[in-house]
Amino acid sequence: MNIHEYQAKSVLRNYEIQVPQGIIINNKNEIKEKLSLIDYERYVIKSQVHSGGRGMAGGIQFASDKRDTQQVAENMLGSILHTVQSGSSGIKINKIYIEEKCEIDKEYYVSIVFHRPTSSIVIIGSAEGGQEIEGIAKTHPDKIKKIYINHNIGLQDFHIRRIGFELNIHKDYMMQFKSVIKSMYRCFVEKELIQLEINPLIQNKFGFVALDAKMNCDSNALFRHSDMLAFDEYDEENSIEKEALKFGLNYIKLHGNVGCMVNGAGLAMATMDIVQKYEASPANFLDVGGGATIEAITKACDIIMNDKEVKVIFINIFGGIMKCDIIAHGLLKSIYKNNAQKLPIVARLVGTNFNVAQQIIQDAGFKNIILLDDLEVAAAEIANQLKENN
Amino acid sequence: MSILIDENTKVICQGFTGKSATFHCEQAIHYGTKIIGGVTPGKGGSTHLGLPVFNTVQDAVNQLQPEATIIYVPPRFAADSILEAIDASISLIVCITEGIPVHDMIRVKNALNHSASMLIGPNCPGIITPGKCKLGIMPSHIHLPGSIGIVSRSGTLTYEAVAQTTQIKLGQSTCIGIGGDSVIGLNFIDCVKMFLQDPQTKGIIIIGEIGGIAEEELADFIDDYHIKKPMVAFIAGKTAPPGKRMGHAGAIISGHHSTAQYKIDRLSKSGIFISDSPAQLGSDMLKHLQNNL
């Protein structure tokens, strides 16, 4: 789970890492009032969105007085930001963070990341801070220093010395730098992060300041970090996904004409792939899991039926723990609820209780449900249905 | 044999008296698995499903000398259960649990590296040698004793491969679900190496997905290994968008290395045939076995 810059900075403050003074603004009504509470020499207005490349897209701006700051803030809040990562639709800016602009003598890049291939923790540093790290990795890989840490041994002084010398930290600032790295590591371990990135970590006469902060928390660990969980937000983009999660459904909205419902993440991905093989486009990823109730299946069907882009529904269930008759009951309930007797539904149900499911569906008598047991044939039928309905 | 488990493997169950464990152990016992006891802290001395229950894994090991353990324990406590099994020197540990925190698993991985134990999972359906031993939640009736080794990061997608190879009468030697997490025990290389050395296994099916570099590492391993057998793979997630976790904790594209297409290209280069549909794994495997004769 990614958290916003302002949230990450609040966490870093608790670990005695210096961050610039700042205030968060959640809507246009708050701007004037919150600005009256602060008095900076110069202002930085930063969009709070889950995307890199904000600066280049105009999501980070500067102002020298409150009046200009207010203007920038009013224009930024509620607007759409188009970054290189945001896709064609862009991201809506729902929050902005107004910070005091800092003096910068040097800029460094420091991050701590879970390294999957070795199951270890790696500290990554570079004296080329303030830039896109991927770009530096391509053009000057020698400028990126990596130190692998064995989790059981933990961060040792020699690790920190190494990174300090590799980054050419000035000896007058070495002690403070060590303290920052120790704090970052402690934060990474205590909050069970997958990634903690400070880019840039700037150095000025006051020491080191985290000018930007990115934190990615392990979703599996959130049950024991209620403070991090509290940072999670509902917004327009993910409200359906979060609603689905309440029913134990794993749903990711994409853009396409075939709504998919499957049991098992691997099979769900494979189902999306086979839909594309037949030149249709999956509208979503949806894994109902193994223990879904009729209510959850109904909810799952509701979600995909209410997606306006969906023209055909593909239900692919290999019932092991999941019983096919539960799927049948849930599907029928949803069809009644949504008046979806005309929406073509290709249902491939095999495994536990598949014959019970088939009987239930046949008895209901809906002409729009096509029952097949071969996966390839079912996928081909999807393409057929799309053609017929065009 | 097949690999890792057979009709003689003695097994205990951790979390034995829980609902999930009870359901699956009953099925496993019915299948012929030699489950000989289990562990639930606080219930030591009682019996469950007619078998002895112990307070600790060490107690169970002292009394029963099991070769394997299967863990049905919630995510909050699962890593601790694995560590307890490692500490008691159990050779094969199978953990089904989904949702174990990454930092817990990093600790487990470190402990494994310094032990003689092997871990399968977590977040997996388990391992089965058809007709002989079932450690996990897979539907037993779709399996058939035979010659194809299957190793997979997925659960239900594996069942597709199993059903197809059963239908065409090839059957399976052993099926291993290595799990969908980013930190796991046995990986593709470990399992494929065992399959290549197993005389009963004539062909190998690999089911991979986006995220991580396990498939790429497998390709490197196969290039240099002296034993070759027909191998067919399916890599799920060609249509997955970058940066999104697709159900499995480990199924996330971060960088071009971890895309399905990158893995497909790399495996192809090493001579592994890539099925373009999950519905063709059986027929593709048969074709390649026949080509090999």
XYZ file of C-alpha atoms in Angstrom:
683
model
C 0.000 0.000 0.000
C 1.444 3.357 -1.070
C 0.941 6.381 1.148
C 1.121 10.078 0.237
C 4.222 12.244 0.618
C 2.723 14.250 3.476
C 1.781 11.052 5.313
C 5.248 9.556 4.799
C 6.811 12.769 6.113
C 4.681 12.611 9.253
C 6.066 9.120 9.859
C 9.651 10.245 9.216
C 9.204 13.054 11.753
C 8.518 10.397 14.380
C 11.859 8.848 13.491
C 13.687 12.148 13.983
C 14.344 12.695 10.313
C 14.028 16.368 9.448
C 11.334 17.321 6.957
C 10.338 20.828 5.845
C 7.447 22.479 7.636
C 4.203 21.974 5.778
C 0.423 21.874 5.877
C -2.024 19.645 4.052
C -4.999 21.093 2.215
C -7.907 18.800 1.434
C -10.254 21.116 -0.445
C -10.529 24.659 -1.813
C -12.423 25.961 1.246
C -9.441 25.209 3.466
C -6.845 27.134 1.472
C -7.270 30.607 2.901
C -7.721 29.499 6.476
C -4.743 27.148 6.496
C -2.509 29.676 4.770
C -3.280 32.134 7.546
C -1.709 29.709 10.019
C 1.703 29.710 8.328
C 4.294 32.239 7.353
C 7.121 30.964 5.172
C 9.761 32.882 3.275
C 9.056 30.951 0.114
C 6.401 28.368 -0.671
C 6.319 25.039 -2.485
C 2.892 23.782 -3.579
C 2.889 20.022 -4.104
C 0.110 17.814 -5.493
C -0.418 14.705 -3.415
C -0.986 11.917 -5.931
C 0.200 8.325 -6.187
C 2.450 8.854 -9.182
C 6.050 9.734 -9.897
C 7.032 12.520 -12.262
C 4.837 15.176 -10.594
C 7.387 17.935 -11.004
C 7.741 17.547 -14.755
C 3.964 17.516 -15.149
C 3.427 20.759 -13.242
C 2.393 19.049 -10.025
C 5.058 20.869 -8.007
C 5.114 24.664 -8.157
C 6.719 27.531 -6.308
C 5.520 30.899 -5.009
C 7.157 33.719 -3.100
C 4.155 35.066 -1.203
C 0.806 33.964 0.166
C -1.265 35.593 -2.527
C 0.527 33.745 -5.319
C 0.458 30.568 -3.244
C -3.288 30.849 -2.870
C -3.680 31.296 -6.615
C -1.513 28.288 -7.440
C -3.304 26.192 -4.841
C -6.736 27.091 -6.154
C -5.721 26.205 -9.700
C -4.063 22.959 -8.711
C -6.698 21.482 -6.410
C -9.268 19.532 -8.360
C -7.332 19.679 -11.619
C -6.094 16.642 -13.561
C -2.370 15.879 -13.590
C -0.871 14.044 -16.554
C 2.400 12.407 -15.573
C 4.377 9.817 -17.519
C 2.990 7.168 -15.173
C -0.620 8.276 -14.955
C -1.926 7.000 -18.285
C -4.043 8.940 -20.741
C -6.788 9.787 -18.266
C -4.402 11.409 -15.780
C -4.897 11.671 -12.012
C -7.194 14.067 -10.195
C -5.444 16.184 -7.566
C -7.534 15.858 -4.416
C -4.986 17.103 -1.896
C -2.099 19.515 -1.929
C 0.747 19.976 0.501
C 2.198 23.443 1.026
C 5.761 23.403 2.300
C 8.447 25.866 3.217
C 11.091 25.984 0.532
C 14.500 24.864 1.813
C 18.045 25.923 1.145
C 19.790 23.192 -0.791
C 23.558 22.707 -0.793
C 23.662 19.105 -1.966
C 21.075 16.557 -3.132
C 21.338 12.826 -2.503
C 19.187 9.824 -3.331
C 18.660 7.249 -0.565
C 16.191 4.422 -0.487
C 15.685 1.208 1.395
C 13.968 -1.525 -0.545
C 12.972 -5.157 -0.123
C 15.065 -7.002 -2.717
C 12.991 -9.854 -4.012
C 15.614 -12.008 -5.822
C 17.711 -12.374 -2.669
C 14.970 -11.906 -0.039
C 17.154 -9.275 1.571
C 16.994 -5.570 2.315
C 19.049 -3.267 0.128
C 20.083 0.308 0.765
C 20.451 2.239 -2.467
C 22.268 5.537 -2.549
C 23.444 8.036 -5.093
C 25.091 11.427 -5.014
C 22.856 12.295 -7.989
C 19.796 13.155 -5.916
C 16.769 15.055 -7.097
C 16.552 13.272 -10.437
C 14.697 10.272 -11.805
C 16.648 7.312 -10.460
C 15.655 5.053 -13.368
C 17.286 7.510 -15.763
C 20.533 7.517 -13.795
C 20.440 3.712 -13.605
C 20.428 3.621 -17.405
C 23.014 6.296 -18.178
C 25.327 6.141 -15.147
C 24.823 2.857 -13.296
C 28.173 3.338 -11.527
C 26.700 6.338 -9.706
C 24.225 4.088 -7.914
C 25.581 2.329 -4.843
C 23.873 -0.703 -3.331
C 24.420 -2.361 0.008
C 22.648 -5.657 0.772
C 21.686 -6.252 4.360
C 20.912 -9.601 5.917
C 17.692 -8.966 7.864
C 18.733 -11.250 10.706
C 21.989 -9.356 11.262
C 20.503 -5.946 10.602
C 22.105 -2.629 9.798
C 25.662 -2.403 11.125
C 27.922 0.619 11.468
C 30.189 -0.578 8.681
C 27.213 -0.589 6.275
C 26.494 3.024 7.101
C 30.164 4.027 6.841
C 30.342 2.399 3.430
C 27.396 4.235 2.052
C 28.629 7.501 3.572
C 32.026 7.137 1.880
C 30.477 5.956 -1.415
C 28.301 9.080 -1.508
C 31.212 11.337 -0.571
C 29.422 12.775 2.427
C 31.543 15.586 3.892
C 33.170 14.584 7.187
C 31.458 17.458 9.017
C 28.103 15.959 8.119
C 28.971 12.274 8.467
C 27.537 11.888 11.970
C 24.225 13.398 11.004
C 24.126 11.299 7.839
C 24.663 8.115 9.864
C 21.817 9.117 12.117
C 19.489 9.577 9.116
C 20.356 6.160 7.682
C 19.877 4.476 11.089
C 16.495 6.142 11.446
C 15.419 5.205 7.938
C 16.355 1.584 8.537
C 14.561 1.513 11.890
C 11.457 2.959 10.244
C 11.656 0.430 7.392
C 11.831 -2.520 9.786
C 9.430 -1.286 12.462
C 6.703 -0.290 9.989
C 7.390 -3.344 7.798
C 7.857 -1.334 4.622
C 8.544 -2.710 1.169
C 10.078 0.570 0.075
C 11.216 3.812 1.672
C 12.584 6.365 -0.778
C 13.893 9.848 -0.023
C 14.682 11.684 -3.240
C 16.168 14.118 -2.700
C 17.681 13.879 0.751
C 19.153 17.351 0.811
C 22.003 18.694 2.864
C 22.173 22.294 3.941
C 23.759 24.139 6.850
C 21.150 22.685 9.209
C 21.988 19.123 8.248
C 19.908 16.669 6.254
C 16.296 17.210 5.246
C 13.967 14.827 3.397
C 12.561 16.955 0.624
C 10.358 14.195 -0.760
C 9.357 10.853 0.742
C 7.775 7.760 -0.699
C 6.631 4.856 1.465
C 5.173 1.546 0.358
C 3.804 -0.597 3.194
C 3.383 -4.367 3.045
C -0.401 -4.874 2.780
C -0.060 -8.233 4.515
C 1.368 -6.531 7.595
C -1.176 -3.738 7.964
C -3.217 -5.753 10.470
C -0.493 -4.958 13.006
C 0.097 -1.331 11.968
C -3.162 0.478 12.529
C -1.387 3.827 12.207
C -0.293 3.017 8.655
C -3.674 1.491 7.848
C -5.281 4.767 8.891
C -3.481 6.457 5.995
C -5.499 4.430 3.502
C -8.040 6.487 1.600
C -11.127 6.007 -0.441
C -11.236 7.987 -3.641
C -13.264 7.877 -6.831
C -10.758 5.659 -8.550
C -10.611 2.838 -6.060
C -13.943 2.940 -4.223
C -15.333 -0.075 -6.093
C -12.118 -2.013 -5.496
C -12.258 -1.289 -1.763
C -15.955 -2.143 -1.620
C -15.208 -5.460 -3.322
C -12.474 -6.216 -0.790
C -15.069 -6.094 1.993
C -16.673 -9.154 0.379
C -13.324 -10.912 0.017
C -13.243 -10.141 -3.707
C -10.050 -9.044 -5.419
C -11.173 -6.616 -8.140
C -9.112 -4.360 -10.396
C -10.874 -2.174 -12.934
C -9.371 -2.009 -16.395
C -10.957 -0.840 -19.652
C -12.555 -3.424 -21.895
C -15.675 -5.157 -23.181
C -15.516 -8.520 -21.370
C -16.318 -8.608 -17.666
C -14.495 -11.536 -16.032
C -15.210 -13.483 -12.864
C -12.814 -16.292 -11.879
C -11.655 -18.243 -8.841
C -7.905 -17.968 -8.281
C -5.520 -15.159 -9.185
C -3.440 -17.154 -11.684
C -6.514 -18.475 -13.453
C -8.017 -14.969 -13.393
C -4.950 -13.552 -15.153
C -4.951 -16.465 -17.608
C -8.637 -15.812 -18.322
C -7.888 -12.192 -19.149
C -5.080 -13.403 -21.409
C -7.279 -15.873 -23.269
C -9.948 -13.183 -23.770
C -7.296 -11.051 -25.434
C -6.154 -14.014 -27.526
C -9.615 -13.955 -29.127
C -9.275 -10.231 -29.774
C -11.589 -9.016 -27.066
C -10.458 -6.927 -24.109
C -10.840 -7.829 -20.449
C -12.736 -5.127 -18.542
C -11.333 -6.183 -15.182
C -9.418 -8.639 -13.050
C -11.665 -10.369 -10.542
C -10.678 -13.228 -8.230
C -13.518 -14.429 -6.011
C -11.206 -16.678 -3.990
C -12.048 -20.090 -2.589
C -14.503 -19.471 0.204
C -16.934 -16.989 -1.359
C -20.553 -16.961 -0.211
C -23.579 -16.523 -2.474
C -23.732 -12.919 -1.271
C -20.127 -12.309 -2.351
C -20.714 -13.884 -5.769
C -23.823 -11.732 -6.241
C -21.746 -8.678 -5.356
C -19.063 -9.755 -7.845
C -21.628 -10.138 -10.627
C -23.234 -6.807 -9.679
C -19.891 -5.041 -10.069
C -19.146 -6.373 -13.535
C -22.732 -5.982 -14.735
C -22.708 -2.339 -13.685
C -19.572 -1.600 -15.676
C -20.945 0.302 -18.665
C -18.126 -0.831 -20.933
C -18.951 -4.527 -20.443
C -20.776 -6.155 -23.375
C -20.269 -9.822 -22.480
C -19.572 -11.574 -19.211
C -17.120 -14.471 -18.881
C -17.407 -16.636 -15.794
C -14.571 -19.156 -15.495
C -14.680 -21.344 -12.405
C -12.599 -24.422 -11.666
C -14.319 -25.475 -8.492
C -12.109 -27.074 -5.843
C -12.995 -25.503 -2.506
C -15.286 -23.181 -4.436
C -18.573 -24.947 -5.207
C -20.133 -24.261 -8.608
C -23.696 -24.186 -7.287
C -22.784 -21.195 -5.086
C -21.673 -19.459 -8.277
C -24.947 -20.365 -10.008
C -27.100 -19.009 -7.167
C -25.086 -15.806 -6.921
C -25.229 -15.242 -10.667
C -28.984 -15.719 -10.895
C -29.604 -13.367 -7.963
C -27.571 -10.708 -9.701
C -29.343 -11.125 -13.031
C -32.697 -10.605 -11.333
C -31.406 -7.639 -9.363
C -29.874 -5.878 -12.336
C -32.471 -6.868 -14.911
C -29.670 -8.341 -16.956
C -31.615 -10.936 -18.923
C -30.259 -9.577 -22.204
C -26.568 -9.421 -21.285
C -24.697 -12.373 -22.857
C -23.037 -14.492 -20.190
C -20.663 -17.306 -21.042
C -20.266 -19.547 -18.003
C -17.590 -22.206 -17.908
C -18.097 -24.163 -14.693
C -16.103 -27.293 -13.910
C -15.203 -29.081 -10.702
C -17.120 -29.357 -7.437
C -20.908 -29.516 -7.934
C -20.735 -28.422 -11.592
C -23.704 -30.621 -12.501
C -25.810 -29.108 -9.687
C -24.881 -25.651 -10.991
C -25.817 -26.567 -14.546
C -29.213 -27.844 -13.396
C -29.885 -24.659 -11.409
C -29.034 -22.479 -14.399
C -31.013 -24.548 -16.884
C -34.056 -24.510 -14.596
C -33.937 -20.716 -14.388
C -34.411 -20.573 -18.148
C -32.386 -17.468 -18.974
C -31.579 -17.489 -22.669
C -28.571 -15.210 -22.248
C -26.538 -17.739 -20.245
C -24.395 -20.068 -22.334
C -22.973 -23.022 -20.429
C -19.739 -24.573 -21.706
C -17.106 -26.760 -20.077
C -14.139 -26.310 -22.398
C -12.089 -23.189 -21.688
C -10.900 -22.634 -25.265
C -14.423 -23.126 -26.664
C -15.804 -20.725 -24.051
C -13.275 -18.043 -24.987
C -14.082 -18.451 -28.685
C -17.780 -18.093 -27.827
C -17.029 -14.773 -26.099
C -15.683 -13.448 -29.396
C -18.788 -14.776 -31.148
C -21.132 -13.075 -28.742
C -19.316 -9.765 -29.169
C -19.621 -9.995 -32.923
C -23.310 -10.877 -32.769
C -24.117 -8.045 -30.430
C -22.383 -5.377 -32.428
C 9.500 -42.303 -6.679
C 8.135 -39.019 -8.045
C 9.512 -36.309 -5.881
C 9.517 -35.329 -2.209
C 6.452 -37.317 -1.047
C 5.117 -40.814 -1.557
C 2.895 -43.421 0.091
C 5.305 -43.794 3.016
C 5.836 -40.153 3.929
C 4.877 -39.624 7.573
C 3.131 -36.306 8.109
C 1.983 -34.167 11.014
C -0.354 -31.217 10.818
C 0.182 -27.893 12.553
C -3.060 -26.141 13.460
C -4.514 -29.652 13.477
C -7.724 -29.060 15.409
C -8.760 -25.961 13.417
C -11.657 -26.012 10.945
C -9.552 -25.798 7.790
C -7.002 -28.360 8.960
C -9.703 -30.809 10.051
C -11.502 -30.632 6.706
C -8.377 -31.045 4.601
C -6.720 -33.669 6.812
C -9.830 -35.841 6.661
C -9.675 -35.670 2.872
C -5.934 -36.349 2.848
C -6.273 -39.360 5.137
C -9.059 -40.675 2.945
C -6.716 -40.275 -0.042
C -4.072 -42.405 1.626
C -1.763 -39.778 3.091
C 0.043 -41.027 6.200
C -1.000 -38.313 8.624
C 0.115 -39.573 12.010
C -0.682 -36.728 14.395
C -0.851 -33.002 14.819
C -0.005 -29.938 16.873
C -2.333 -27.436 18.523
C -0.848 -25.528 21.487
C -2.974 -26.202 24.559
C -4.594 -29.372 23.207
C -1.637 -31.690 23.779
C -2.644 -35.084 25.105
C -6.021 -35.181 23.352
C -6.874 -36.985 20.128
C -8.318 -35.597 16.910
C -9.510 -37.693 13.952
C -8.280 -40.635 16.027
C -4.730 -39.294 16.045
C -2.568 -37.853 18.853
C -2.403 -34.090 19.371
C 0.725 -32.411 20.793
C 1.406 -29.003 22.326
C 4.590 -28.397 20.389
C 6.199 -29.544 17.172
C 9.230 -30.798 19.107
C 6.959 -33.065 21.197
C 5.379 -34.445 18.017
C 8.807 -35.009 16.465
C 10.116 -36.746 19.610
C 7.161 -39.151 19.615
C 6.427 -39.687 15.936
C 9.494 -38.741 13.837
C 7.487 -37.282 10.954
C 9.198 -36.481 7.662
C 6.827 -33.692 6.770
C 4.449 -31.169 8.267
C 1.501 -29.352 6.756
C 0.586 -25.993 8.216
C -2.968 -24.643 8.321
C -2.442 -21.608 10.530
C -3.717 -18.005 10.070
C -1.289 -15.409 8.600
C -0.633 -13.735 11.951
C 0.941 -16.927 13.354
C 2.024 -18.849 10.279
C 5.665 -17.700 10.128
C 6.090 -18.709 13.759
C 4.739 -22.170 12.883
C 7.218 -22.520 10.031
C 10.091 -21.410 12.282
C 8.988 -23.939 14.895
C 9.045 -26.715 12.291
C 12.512 -25.642 11.091
C 13.735 -25.619 14.685
C 12.462 -29.177 15.140
C 14.362 -30.212 11.988
C 11.391 -31.432 9.957
C 12.639 -32.114 6.415
C 9.614 -30.950 4.432
C 7.339 -28.100 5.490
C 4.228 -27.227 3.497
C 2.480 -23.959 4.307
C -0.848 -23.176 2.632
C -1.485 -19.811 4.330
C -2.050 -16.683 2.253
C -1.242 -13.244 3.684
C 1.941 -13.791 5.705
C 3.806 -10.468 6.161
C 6.926 -10.115 3.989
C 9.227 -9.240 6.883
C 8.160 -12.451 8.664
C 8.978 -14.447 5.540
C 12.390 -12.799 5.178
C 13.180 -14.122 8.677
C 11.867 -17.559 7.704
C 13.984 -17.569 4.546
C 17.107 -16.807 6.566
C 16.304 -19.645 8.956
C 15.699 -22.040 6.046
C 19.050 -21.191 4.496
C 20.796 -22.400 7.636
C 18.783 -25.578 8.044
C 18.165 -28.955 6.455
C 14.449 -28.172 5.986
C 12.662 -27.443 2.743
C 9.601 -25.235 2.557
C 6.810 -25.391 -0.009
C 4.736 -22.187 -0.154
C 3.366 -20.165 1.463
C 0.194 -19.046 -0.290
C -0.050 -22.277 -2.257
C -2.352 -25.267 -2.720
C 0.357 -27.700 -1.544
C 1.957 -30.786 -3.097
C 0.479 -34.055 -4.329
C 1.918 -37.303 -5.656
C -1.223 -38.760 -7.217
C -2.434 -42.043 -5.796
C 0.015 -41.852 -2.906
C 0.154 -38.688 -0.867
C -1.696 -35.396 -0.780
C -0.452 -32.459 1.313
C -2.782 -29.609 0.541
C -6.160 -28.420 -0.664
C -6.185 -29.543 -4.284
C -9.206 -31.571 -5.515
C -7.798 -35.106 -5.542
C -10.229 -36.620 -8.058
C -8.821 -34.686 -11.044
C -5.360 -36.248 -10.587
C -4.006 -39.445 -12.157
C -0.729 -41.194 -11.321
C 1.534 -40.710 -14.317
C 4.599 -39.098 -15.815
C 4.220 -35.342 -15.956
C 5.796 -33.145 -13.294
C 3.907 -29.914 -12.712
C 5.304 -26.904 -10.847
C 3.209 -23.773 -10.546
C 2.887 -20.384 -8.861
C -0.883 -20.614 -9.114
C -3.633 -22.766 -7.561
C -6.655 -23.154 -9.829
C -4.588 -22.569 -12.959
C -2.590 -25.663 -11.951
C -5.814 -27.668 -11.824
C -6.369 -26.852 -15.505
C -3.012 -28.447 -16.361
C -3.783 -31.404 -14.117
C -7.233 -32.000 -15.614
C -5.851 -31.833 -19.148
C -2.942 -34.216 -18.515
C -5.345 -36.601 -16.774
C -7.774 -36.457 -19.658
C -5.145 -37.467 -22.216
C -3.941 -40.219 -19.864
C -0.444 -38.832 -19.290
C -1.102 -38.349 -15.573
C 1.172 -36.597 -13.089
C 4.257 -37.786 -11.194
C 4.092 -34.988 -8.631
C 2.385 -31.563 -8.662
C 3.879 -28.760 -6.616
C 2.314 -25.385 -5.953
C 5.211 -23.120 -5.019
C 2.850 -20.283 -4.207
C 2.021 -16.742 -5.248
C 4.071 -14.718 -2.740
C 7.296 -12.751 -3.237
C 9.193 -14.741 -0.614
C 8.726 -18.492 -0.953
C 10.519 -21.709 -0.120
C 11.252 -24.041 -3.044
C 11.394 -22.214 -6.327
C 11.125 -23.299 -9.977
C 14.795 -24.286 -10.149
C 14.566 -26.500 -7.059
C 11.510 -28.366 -8.335
C 12.590 -28.665 -11.963
C 15.976 -30.022 -10.878
C 14.230 -32.751 -8.887
C 11.915 -33.532 -11.811
C 14.874 -33.772 -14.192
C 16.539 -36.261 -11.835
C 13.361 -38.303 -11.289
C 13.107 -41.304 -13.633
C 9.288 -41.394 -13.372
C 8.930 -37.822 -14.683
C 9.040 -37.747 -18.494
C 7.881 -34.181 -19.120
C 7.517 -31.001 -17.079
C 4.833 -28.313 -17.103
C 5.706 -24.919 -15.630
C 3.064 -22.364 -14.754
C 4.442 -18.923 -14.080
C 3.110 -15.390 -13.905
C 4.170 -11.764 -13.777
C 6.444 -10.490 -11.013
C 9.909 -11.440 -9.814
C 12.592 -13.239 -11.810
C 11.971 -16.892 -10.968
C 11.201 -17.846 -14.573
C 14.332 -16.092 -15.845
C 16.451 -17.841 -13.217
C 14.934 -21.158 -14.319
C 15.933 -20.463 -17.908
C 19.531 -19.756 -16.835
C 19.573 -22.995 -14.831
C 18.243 -25.129 -17.687
C 20.794 -23.733 -20.137
C 23.605 -25.190 -18.054
C 22.028 -28.390 -16.757
C 23.152 -31.685 -18.252
C 19.755 -33.429 -18.159
C 17.098 -32.266 -20.592
C 13.434 -33.270 -20.764
C 10.475 -31.884 -22.742
C 9.153 -28.785 -21.007
C 6.030 -26.749 -21.626
C 5.189 -23.473 -19.888
C 2.319 -21.063 -19.566
C 2.982 -17.574 -18.183
C -0.105 -15.742 -16.950
C -0.518 -12.003 -16.984
C 0.128 -10.853 -20.562
C -2.765 -8.434 -20.075
C -1.851 -7.305 -16.561
C -1.252 -3.547 -16.150
C 2.061 -2.481 -14.571
C 2.275 -1.617 -10.902
C -0.891 -3.434 -9.825
C -0.896 -6.416 -7.480
C -2.907 -9.054 -9.391
C -4.276 -11.063 -6.513
C -1.047 -12.827 -5.556
C 1.294 -10.704 -3.426
C 4.114 -11.604 -5.794
C 2.228 -10.933 -9.012
C 3.178 -7.336 -9.663
C 5.029 -5.850 -12.622
C 7.844 -3.524 -11.557
C 10.194 -2.929 -14.418
C 10.188 -4.652 -17.791
C 11.914 -7.760 -16.433
C 8.872 -8.873 -14.555
C 6.355 -8.770 -17.425
C 4.849 -11.949 -18.869
C 6.285 -11.261 -22.318
C 9.833 -10.849 -20.981
C 9.567 -14.192 -19.195
C 8.045 -15.877 -22.244
C 10.878 -14.656 -24.475
C 13.540 -15.743 -21.989
C 12.089 -19.219 -21.453
C 11.625 -19.718 -25.204
C 15.280 -18.979 -25.771
C 16.133 -21.858 -23.464
C 14.054 -24.304 -25.445
C 10.923 -24.352 -23.325
C 7.759 -24.420 -25.385
C 5.312 -21.699 -24.435
C 1.603 -22.571 -24.649
C -0.421 -19.655 -25.856
C -3.491 -20.814 -23.971
C -4.035 -22.363 -20.531
C -6.416 -24.810 -22.274
C -3.636 -26.350 -24.368
C -1.079 -27.377 -21.772
C -2.032 -31.042 -21.976
C -2.049 -31.257 -25.763
C 1.182 -29.253 -26.057
C 2.871 -31.554 -23.533
C 1.728 -34.641 -25.451
C 2.998 -33.219 -28.722
C 6.416 -32.526 -27.241
C 6.684 -35.930 -25.630
C 5.905 -37.540 -28.962
C 8.444 -35.330 -30.742
C 11.005 -36.456 -28.243
C 10.599 -40.156 -28.883
